[in-house]
CSV table of C-alpha atoms in Angstrom, one decimal:
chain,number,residue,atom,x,y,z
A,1090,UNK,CA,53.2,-53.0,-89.1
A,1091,UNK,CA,51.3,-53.4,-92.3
A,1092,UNK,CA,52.7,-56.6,-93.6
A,1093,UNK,CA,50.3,-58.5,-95.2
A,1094,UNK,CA,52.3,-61.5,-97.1
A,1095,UNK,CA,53.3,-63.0,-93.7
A,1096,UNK,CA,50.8,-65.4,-94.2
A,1097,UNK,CA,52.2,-68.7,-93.6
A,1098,UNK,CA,54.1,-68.6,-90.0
A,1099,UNK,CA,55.4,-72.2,-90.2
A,1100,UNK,CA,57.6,-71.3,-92.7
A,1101,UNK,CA,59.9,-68.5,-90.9
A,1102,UNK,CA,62.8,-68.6,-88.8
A,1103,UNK,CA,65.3,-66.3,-87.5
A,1104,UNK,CA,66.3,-65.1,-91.1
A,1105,UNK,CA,62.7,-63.2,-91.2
A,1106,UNK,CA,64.0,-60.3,-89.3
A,1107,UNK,CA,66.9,-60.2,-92.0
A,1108,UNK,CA,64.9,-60.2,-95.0
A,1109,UNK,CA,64.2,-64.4,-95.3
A,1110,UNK,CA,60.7,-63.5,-96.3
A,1111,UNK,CA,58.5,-61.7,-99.7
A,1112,UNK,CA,57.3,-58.6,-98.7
A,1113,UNK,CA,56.1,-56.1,-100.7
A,1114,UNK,CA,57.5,-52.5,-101.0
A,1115,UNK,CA,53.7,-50.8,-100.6
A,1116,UNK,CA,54.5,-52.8,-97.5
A,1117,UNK,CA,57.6,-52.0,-96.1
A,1118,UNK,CA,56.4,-47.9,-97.1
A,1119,UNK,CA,53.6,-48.4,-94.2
A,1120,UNK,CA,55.5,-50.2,-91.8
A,1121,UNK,CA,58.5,-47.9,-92.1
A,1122,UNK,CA,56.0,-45.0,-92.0
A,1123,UNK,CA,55.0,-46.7,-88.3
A,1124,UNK,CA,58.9,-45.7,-87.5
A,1125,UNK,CA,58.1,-42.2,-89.0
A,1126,UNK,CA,55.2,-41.5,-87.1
A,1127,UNK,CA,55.9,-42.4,-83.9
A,1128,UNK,CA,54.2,-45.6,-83.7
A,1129,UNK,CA,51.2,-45.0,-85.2
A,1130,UNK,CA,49.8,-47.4,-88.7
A,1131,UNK,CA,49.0,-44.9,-91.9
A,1132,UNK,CA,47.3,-46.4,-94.4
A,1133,UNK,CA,48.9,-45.2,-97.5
A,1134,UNK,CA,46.4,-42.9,-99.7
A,1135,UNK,CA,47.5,-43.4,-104.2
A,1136,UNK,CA,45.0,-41.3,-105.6
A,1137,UNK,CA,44.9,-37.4,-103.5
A,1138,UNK,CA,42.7,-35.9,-106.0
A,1139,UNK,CA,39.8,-36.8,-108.8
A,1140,UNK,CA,39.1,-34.0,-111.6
A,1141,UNK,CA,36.6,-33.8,-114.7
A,1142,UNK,CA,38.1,-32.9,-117.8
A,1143,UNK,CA,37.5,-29.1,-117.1
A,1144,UNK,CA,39.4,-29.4,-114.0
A,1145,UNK,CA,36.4,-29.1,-111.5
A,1146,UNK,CA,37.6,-31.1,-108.2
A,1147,UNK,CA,35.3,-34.1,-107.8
A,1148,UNK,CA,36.9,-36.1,-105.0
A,1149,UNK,CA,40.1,-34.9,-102.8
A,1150,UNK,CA,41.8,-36.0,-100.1
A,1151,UNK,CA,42.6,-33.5,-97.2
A,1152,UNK,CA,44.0,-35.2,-93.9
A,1153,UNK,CA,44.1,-33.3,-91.2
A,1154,UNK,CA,47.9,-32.9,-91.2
A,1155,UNK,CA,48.7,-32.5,-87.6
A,1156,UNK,CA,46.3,-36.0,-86.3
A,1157,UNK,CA,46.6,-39.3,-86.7
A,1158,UNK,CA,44.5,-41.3,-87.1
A,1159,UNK,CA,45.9,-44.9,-87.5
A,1160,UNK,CA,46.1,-47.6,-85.2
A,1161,UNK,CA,49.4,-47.3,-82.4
A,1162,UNK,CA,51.6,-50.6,-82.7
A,1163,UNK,CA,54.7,-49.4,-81.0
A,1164,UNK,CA,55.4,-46.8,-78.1
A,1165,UNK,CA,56.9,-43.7,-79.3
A,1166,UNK,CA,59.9,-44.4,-77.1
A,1167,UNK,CA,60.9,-47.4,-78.8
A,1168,UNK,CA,60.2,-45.9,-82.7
A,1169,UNK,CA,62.3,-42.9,-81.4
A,1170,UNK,CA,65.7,-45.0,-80.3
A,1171,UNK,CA,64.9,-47.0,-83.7
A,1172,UNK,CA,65.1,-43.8,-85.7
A,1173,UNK,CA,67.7,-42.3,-83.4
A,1174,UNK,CA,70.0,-45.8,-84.1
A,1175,UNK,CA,69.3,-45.6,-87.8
A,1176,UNK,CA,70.0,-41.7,-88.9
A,1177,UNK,CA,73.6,-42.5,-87.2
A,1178,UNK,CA,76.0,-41.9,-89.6
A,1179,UNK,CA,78.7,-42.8,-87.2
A,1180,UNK,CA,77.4,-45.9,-86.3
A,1181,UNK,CA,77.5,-47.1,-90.2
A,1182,UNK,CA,80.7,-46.1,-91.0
A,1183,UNK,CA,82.6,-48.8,-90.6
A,1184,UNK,CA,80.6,-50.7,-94.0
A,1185,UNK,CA,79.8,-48.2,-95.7
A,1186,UNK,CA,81.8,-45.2,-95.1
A,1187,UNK,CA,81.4,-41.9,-94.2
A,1188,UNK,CA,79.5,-40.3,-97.5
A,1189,UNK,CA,77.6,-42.6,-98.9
A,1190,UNK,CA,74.6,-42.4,-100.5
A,1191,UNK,CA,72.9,-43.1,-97.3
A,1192,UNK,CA,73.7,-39.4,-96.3
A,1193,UNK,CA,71.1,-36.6,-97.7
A,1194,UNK,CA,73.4,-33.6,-98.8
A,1195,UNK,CA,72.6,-31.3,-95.8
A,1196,UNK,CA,69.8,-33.7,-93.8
A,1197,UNK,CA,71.5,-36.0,-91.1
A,1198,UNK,CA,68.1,-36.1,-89.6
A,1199,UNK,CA,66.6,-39.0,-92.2
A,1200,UNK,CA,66.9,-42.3,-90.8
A,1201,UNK,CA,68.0,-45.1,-93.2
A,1202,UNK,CA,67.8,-48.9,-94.0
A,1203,UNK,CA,69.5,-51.0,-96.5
A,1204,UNK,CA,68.9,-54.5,-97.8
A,1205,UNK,CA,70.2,-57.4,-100.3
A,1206,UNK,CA,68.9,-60.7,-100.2
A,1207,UNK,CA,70.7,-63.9,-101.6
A,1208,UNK,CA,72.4,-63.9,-105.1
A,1209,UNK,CA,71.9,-59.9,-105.3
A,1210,UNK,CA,68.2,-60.7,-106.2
A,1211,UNK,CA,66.5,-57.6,-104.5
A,1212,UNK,CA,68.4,-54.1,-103.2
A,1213,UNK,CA,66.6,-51.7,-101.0
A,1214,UNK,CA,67.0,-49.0,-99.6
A,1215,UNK,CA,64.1,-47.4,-97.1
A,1216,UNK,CA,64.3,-43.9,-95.2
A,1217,UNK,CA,62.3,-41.6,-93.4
A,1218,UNK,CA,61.9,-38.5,-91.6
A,1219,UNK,CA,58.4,-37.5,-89.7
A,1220,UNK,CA,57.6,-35.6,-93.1
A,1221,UNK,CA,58.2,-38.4,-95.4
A,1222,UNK,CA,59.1,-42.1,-95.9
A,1223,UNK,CA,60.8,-42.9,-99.6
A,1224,UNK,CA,61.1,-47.1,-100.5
A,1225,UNK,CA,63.5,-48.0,-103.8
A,1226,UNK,CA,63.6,-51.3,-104.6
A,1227,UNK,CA,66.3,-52.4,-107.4
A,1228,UNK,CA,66.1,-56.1,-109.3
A,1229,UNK,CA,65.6,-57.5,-112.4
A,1230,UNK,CA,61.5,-58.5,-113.7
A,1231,UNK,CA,62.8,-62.5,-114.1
A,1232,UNK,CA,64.2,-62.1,-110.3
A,1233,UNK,CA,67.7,-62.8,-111.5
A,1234,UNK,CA,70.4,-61.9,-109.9
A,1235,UNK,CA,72.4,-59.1,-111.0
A,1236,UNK,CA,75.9,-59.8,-110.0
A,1237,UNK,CA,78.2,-59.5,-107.2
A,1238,UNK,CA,78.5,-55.8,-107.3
A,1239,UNK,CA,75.3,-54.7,-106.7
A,1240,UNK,CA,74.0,-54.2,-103.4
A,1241,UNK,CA,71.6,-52.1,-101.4
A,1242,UNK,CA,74.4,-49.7,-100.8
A,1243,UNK,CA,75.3,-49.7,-104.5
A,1244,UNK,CA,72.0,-50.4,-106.4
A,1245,UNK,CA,69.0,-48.8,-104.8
A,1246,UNK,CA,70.5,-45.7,-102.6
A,1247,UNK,CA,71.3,-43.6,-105.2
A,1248,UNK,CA,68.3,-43.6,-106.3
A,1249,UNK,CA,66.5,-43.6,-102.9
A,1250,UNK,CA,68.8,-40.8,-102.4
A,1251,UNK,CA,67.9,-38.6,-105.6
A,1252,UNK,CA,64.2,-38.8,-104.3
A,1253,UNK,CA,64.9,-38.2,-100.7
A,1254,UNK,CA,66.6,-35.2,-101.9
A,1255,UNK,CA,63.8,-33.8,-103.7
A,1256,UNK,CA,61.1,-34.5,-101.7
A,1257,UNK,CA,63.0,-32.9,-98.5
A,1258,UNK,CA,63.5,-29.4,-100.5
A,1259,UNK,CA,59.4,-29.7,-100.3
A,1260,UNK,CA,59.1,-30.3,-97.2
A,1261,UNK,CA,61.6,-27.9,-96.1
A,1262,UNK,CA,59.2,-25.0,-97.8
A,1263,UNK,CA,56.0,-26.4,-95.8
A,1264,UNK,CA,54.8,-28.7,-98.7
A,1265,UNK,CA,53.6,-30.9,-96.4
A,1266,UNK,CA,53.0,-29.4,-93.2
A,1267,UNK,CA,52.6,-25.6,-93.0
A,1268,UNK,CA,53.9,-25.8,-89.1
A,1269,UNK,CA,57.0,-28.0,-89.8
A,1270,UNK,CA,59.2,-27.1,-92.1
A,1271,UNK,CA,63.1,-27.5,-91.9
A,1272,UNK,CA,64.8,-30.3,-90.4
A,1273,UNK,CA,62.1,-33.3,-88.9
A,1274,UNK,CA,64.4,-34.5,-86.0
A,1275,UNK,CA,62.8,-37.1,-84.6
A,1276,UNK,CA,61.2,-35.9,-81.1
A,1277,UNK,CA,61.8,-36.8,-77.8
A,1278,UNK,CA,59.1,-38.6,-76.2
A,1279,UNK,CA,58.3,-39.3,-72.2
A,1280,UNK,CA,60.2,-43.2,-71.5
A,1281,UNK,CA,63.7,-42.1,-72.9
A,1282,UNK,CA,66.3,-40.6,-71.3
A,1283,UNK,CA,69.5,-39.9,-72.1
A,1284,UNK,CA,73.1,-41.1,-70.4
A,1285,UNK,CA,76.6,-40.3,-70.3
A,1286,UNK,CA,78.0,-44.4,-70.9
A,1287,UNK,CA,81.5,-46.2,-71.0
A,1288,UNK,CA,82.4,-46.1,-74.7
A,1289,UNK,CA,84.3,-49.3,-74.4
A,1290,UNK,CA,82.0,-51.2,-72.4
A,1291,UNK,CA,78.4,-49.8,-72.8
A,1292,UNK,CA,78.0,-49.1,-68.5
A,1293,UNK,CA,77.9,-46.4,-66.7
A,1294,UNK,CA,81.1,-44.7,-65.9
A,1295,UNK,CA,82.5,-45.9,-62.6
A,1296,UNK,CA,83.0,-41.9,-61.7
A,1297,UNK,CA,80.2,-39.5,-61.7
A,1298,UNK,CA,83.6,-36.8,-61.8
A,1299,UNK,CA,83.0,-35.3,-65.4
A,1300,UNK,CA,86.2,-34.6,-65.5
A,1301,UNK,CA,87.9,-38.3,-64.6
A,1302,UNK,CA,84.7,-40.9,-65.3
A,1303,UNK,CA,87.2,-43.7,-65.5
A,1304,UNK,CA,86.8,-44.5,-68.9
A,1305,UNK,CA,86.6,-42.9,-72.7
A,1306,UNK,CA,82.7,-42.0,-72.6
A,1307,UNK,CA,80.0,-41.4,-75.6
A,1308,UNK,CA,76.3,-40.0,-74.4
A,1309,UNK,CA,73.4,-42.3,-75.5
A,1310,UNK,CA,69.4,-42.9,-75.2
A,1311,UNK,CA,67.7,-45.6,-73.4
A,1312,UNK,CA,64.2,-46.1,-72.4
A,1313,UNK,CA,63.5,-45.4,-68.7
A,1314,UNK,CA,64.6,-48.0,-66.4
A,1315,UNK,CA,67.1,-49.6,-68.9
A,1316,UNK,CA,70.8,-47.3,-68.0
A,1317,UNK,CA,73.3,-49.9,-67.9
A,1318,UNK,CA,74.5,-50.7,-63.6
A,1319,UNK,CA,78.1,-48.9,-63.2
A,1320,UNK,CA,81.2,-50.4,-65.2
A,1321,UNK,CA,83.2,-52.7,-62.7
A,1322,UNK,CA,86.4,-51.9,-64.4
A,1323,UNK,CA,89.9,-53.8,-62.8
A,1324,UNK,CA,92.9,-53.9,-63.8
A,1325,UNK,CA,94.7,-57.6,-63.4
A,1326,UNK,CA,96.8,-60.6,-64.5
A,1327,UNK,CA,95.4,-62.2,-67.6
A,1328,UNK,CA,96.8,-65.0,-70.0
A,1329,UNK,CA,97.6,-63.2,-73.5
A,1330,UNK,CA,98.4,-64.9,-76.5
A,1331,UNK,CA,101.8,-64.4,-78.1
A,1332,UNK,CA,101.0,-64.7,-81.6
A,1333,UNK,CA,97.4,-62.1,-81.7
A,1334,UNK,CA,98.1,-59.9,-77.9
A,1335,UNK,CA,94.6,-60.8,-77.4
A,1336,UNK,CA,93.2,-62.8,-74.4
A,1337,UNK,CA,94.5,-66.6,-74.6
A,1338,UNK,CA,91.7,-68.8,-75.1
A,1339,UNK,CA,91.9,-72.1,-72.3
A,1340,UNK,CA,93.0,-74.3,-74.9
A,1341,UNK,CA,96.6,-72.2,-75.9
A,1342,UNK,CA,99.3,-74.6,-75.2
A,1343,UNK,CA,101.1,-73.0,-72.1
A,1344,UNK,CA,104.3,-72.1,-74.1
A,1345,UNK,CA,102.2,-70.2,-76.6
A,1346,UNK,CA,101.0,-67.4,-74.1
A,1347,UNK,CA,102.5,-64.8,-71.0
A,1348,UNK,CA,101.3,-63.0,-68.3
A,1349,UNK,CA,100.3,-58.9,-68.4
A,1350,UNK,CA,98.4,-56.7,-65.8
A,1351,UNK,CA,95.4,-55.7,-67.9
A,1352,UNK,CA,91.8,-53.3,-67.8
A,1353,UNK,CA,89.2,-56.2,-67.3
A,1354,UNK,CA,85.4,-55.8,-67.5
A,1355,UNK,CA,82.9,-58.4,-67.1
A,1356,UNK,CA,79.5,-57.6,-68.7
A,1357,UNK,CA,76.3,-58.4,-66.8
A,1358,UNK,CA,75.9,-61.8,-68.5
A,1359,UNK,CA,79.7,-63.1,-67.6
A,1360,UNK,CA,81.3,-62.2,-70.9
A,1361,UNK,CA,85.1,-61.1,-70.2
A,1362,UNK,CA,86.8,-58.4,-72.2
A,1363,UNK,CA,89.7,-57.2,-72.4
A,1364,UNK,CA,89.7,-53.2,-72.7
A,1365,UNK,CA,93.5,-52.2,-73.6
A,1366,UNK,CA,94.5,-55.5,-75.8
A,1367,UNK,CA,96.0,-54.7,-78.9
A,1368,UNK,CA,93.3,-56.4,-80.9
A,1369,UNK,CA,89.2,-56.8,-79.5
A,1370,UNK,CA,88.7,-59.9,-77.5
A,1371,UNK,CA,86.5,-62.0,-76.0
A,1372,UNK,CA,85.7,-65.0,-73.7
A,1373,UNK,CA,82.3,-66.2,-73.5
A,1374,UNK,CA,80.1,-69.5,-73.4
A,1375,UNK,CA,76.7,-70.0,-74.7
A,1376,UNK,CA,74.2,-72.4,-74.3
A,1377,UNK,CA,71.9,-73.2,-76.8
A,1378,UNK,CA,68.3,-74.0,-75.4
A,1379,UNK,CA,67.9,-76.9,-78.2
């Protein structure tokens, strides 16, 4: 993906995925760009031309727009539900709102990524379309940290957002590609398809009757082979706490929960849920393998 500071494996744990590592944001511009370009490694170019002082072209770069020609790390049906997941506007609502700087005036085609690290150290804020990837990065030079209320929402978007902006009205006149201008919705590719799913449980409806599926439904991509089995949806007696109307936990004292006919769903890995409690609700136990 074009990291190239991951150099010491020993020393990384779950919190890499999350931003527990030093990476570099010439970094994060080709591994984001892999996302962009449907899999595929670019090596970024800095210099595109070389003049004398008359203006004479010495040296230029001219890639053949429509080929790449970098290495494939990920299958375009995977960088496609990645960028699909991440242009979502919906899907981000809930912590950042509906009109944040994460939306490009008129563009809900550019997929987005924020990021703060401890102590509000580093911001960033990384999107893309198949036309272009933009990286900010906010922070102070002494890497101190600059206060509780600036985050990757707050700090580097608007920024990220101003550029995104302006590079989009190029690309839109065929700046960068003389055969795609307008709107870069990420494409397609063979190993997705798309399903009408449960929007409470994430399954396939337990009715193929568009009209009554049997549950509140939302249509969404998955890579072949991977549509969730039908929703196994029934309604019956369940303890319910008094005090939150969720599902009573087994160690309620008996005189702090009653008895109501309720939509039950198990998922495929024996979580319960409650569909129609007031409040969201779960029972589950994991094992941990250590």
């Amino acid at each position: 993906m074009g990291l190239t500071t991951l150099t010491e494996p020993k020393d990384y744990g779950l919190s890499a995925t999350l931003g527990g590592i030093l990476v570099r944001p010439y970094d994060m511009a080709v591994a984001f760009g892999v996302l962009a370009n449907q899999g595929v490694e670019q090596p970024l170019v800095a210099i595109t031309k070389v003049t004398d002082w008359k203006g004479n072209v010495l040296e230029e770069y001219n890639p053949n727009e429509n080929i790449l020609t970098g290495n494939r790390i990920l299958d375009p049906a995977v960088t496609f539900l990645i960028s699909h997941m991440l242009y979502d506007n919906n899907a981000r609502v809930a912590a950042f709102g509906t009109s944040s700087f994460l939306n490009v005036s008129g563009h809900p085609e550019v997929s987005v990524k924020t990021g703060t690290t401890n102590d509000r150290r580093d911001n960033w804020t990384i999107g893309y379309t198949s036309q272009a990837v933009v990286v900010t990065w906010v922070g102070n030079n002494d890497n101190s940290s600059m206060g509780g209320a600036v985050s990757g929402v707050s700090g580097a978007s608007p920024i990220w957002n101003k550029i995104m902006k302006t590079v989009l009205a190029k690309a839109e006149a065929g700046a960068y590609s003389k055969d795609e201008k307008g709107h870069a919705w990420p494409k397609q590719p063979d190993g997705v398809v798309g399903s009408t799913i449960c929007a409470d449980t994430g399954g396939t409806p337990p009715s193929q009757d568009p009209g009554n599926p049997g549950c509140p439904t939302r249509f969404e991509y998955f890579l072949s082979g991977t549509v969730p089995a039908i929703s196994n949806i029934v309604n019956q007696d369940i303890l319910i706490n008094n005090a939150t109307g969720g599902m009573a936990s087994p160690t309620d004292p008996p005189d702090q929960v009653h008895t109501e006919n309720k939509s039950i769903y198990t998922d495929p890995d024996g979580t319960i849920f409650c569909l129609n409690c007031p409040i969201a609700s779960s029972s589950a136990t994991i094992n941990y393998p250590f």
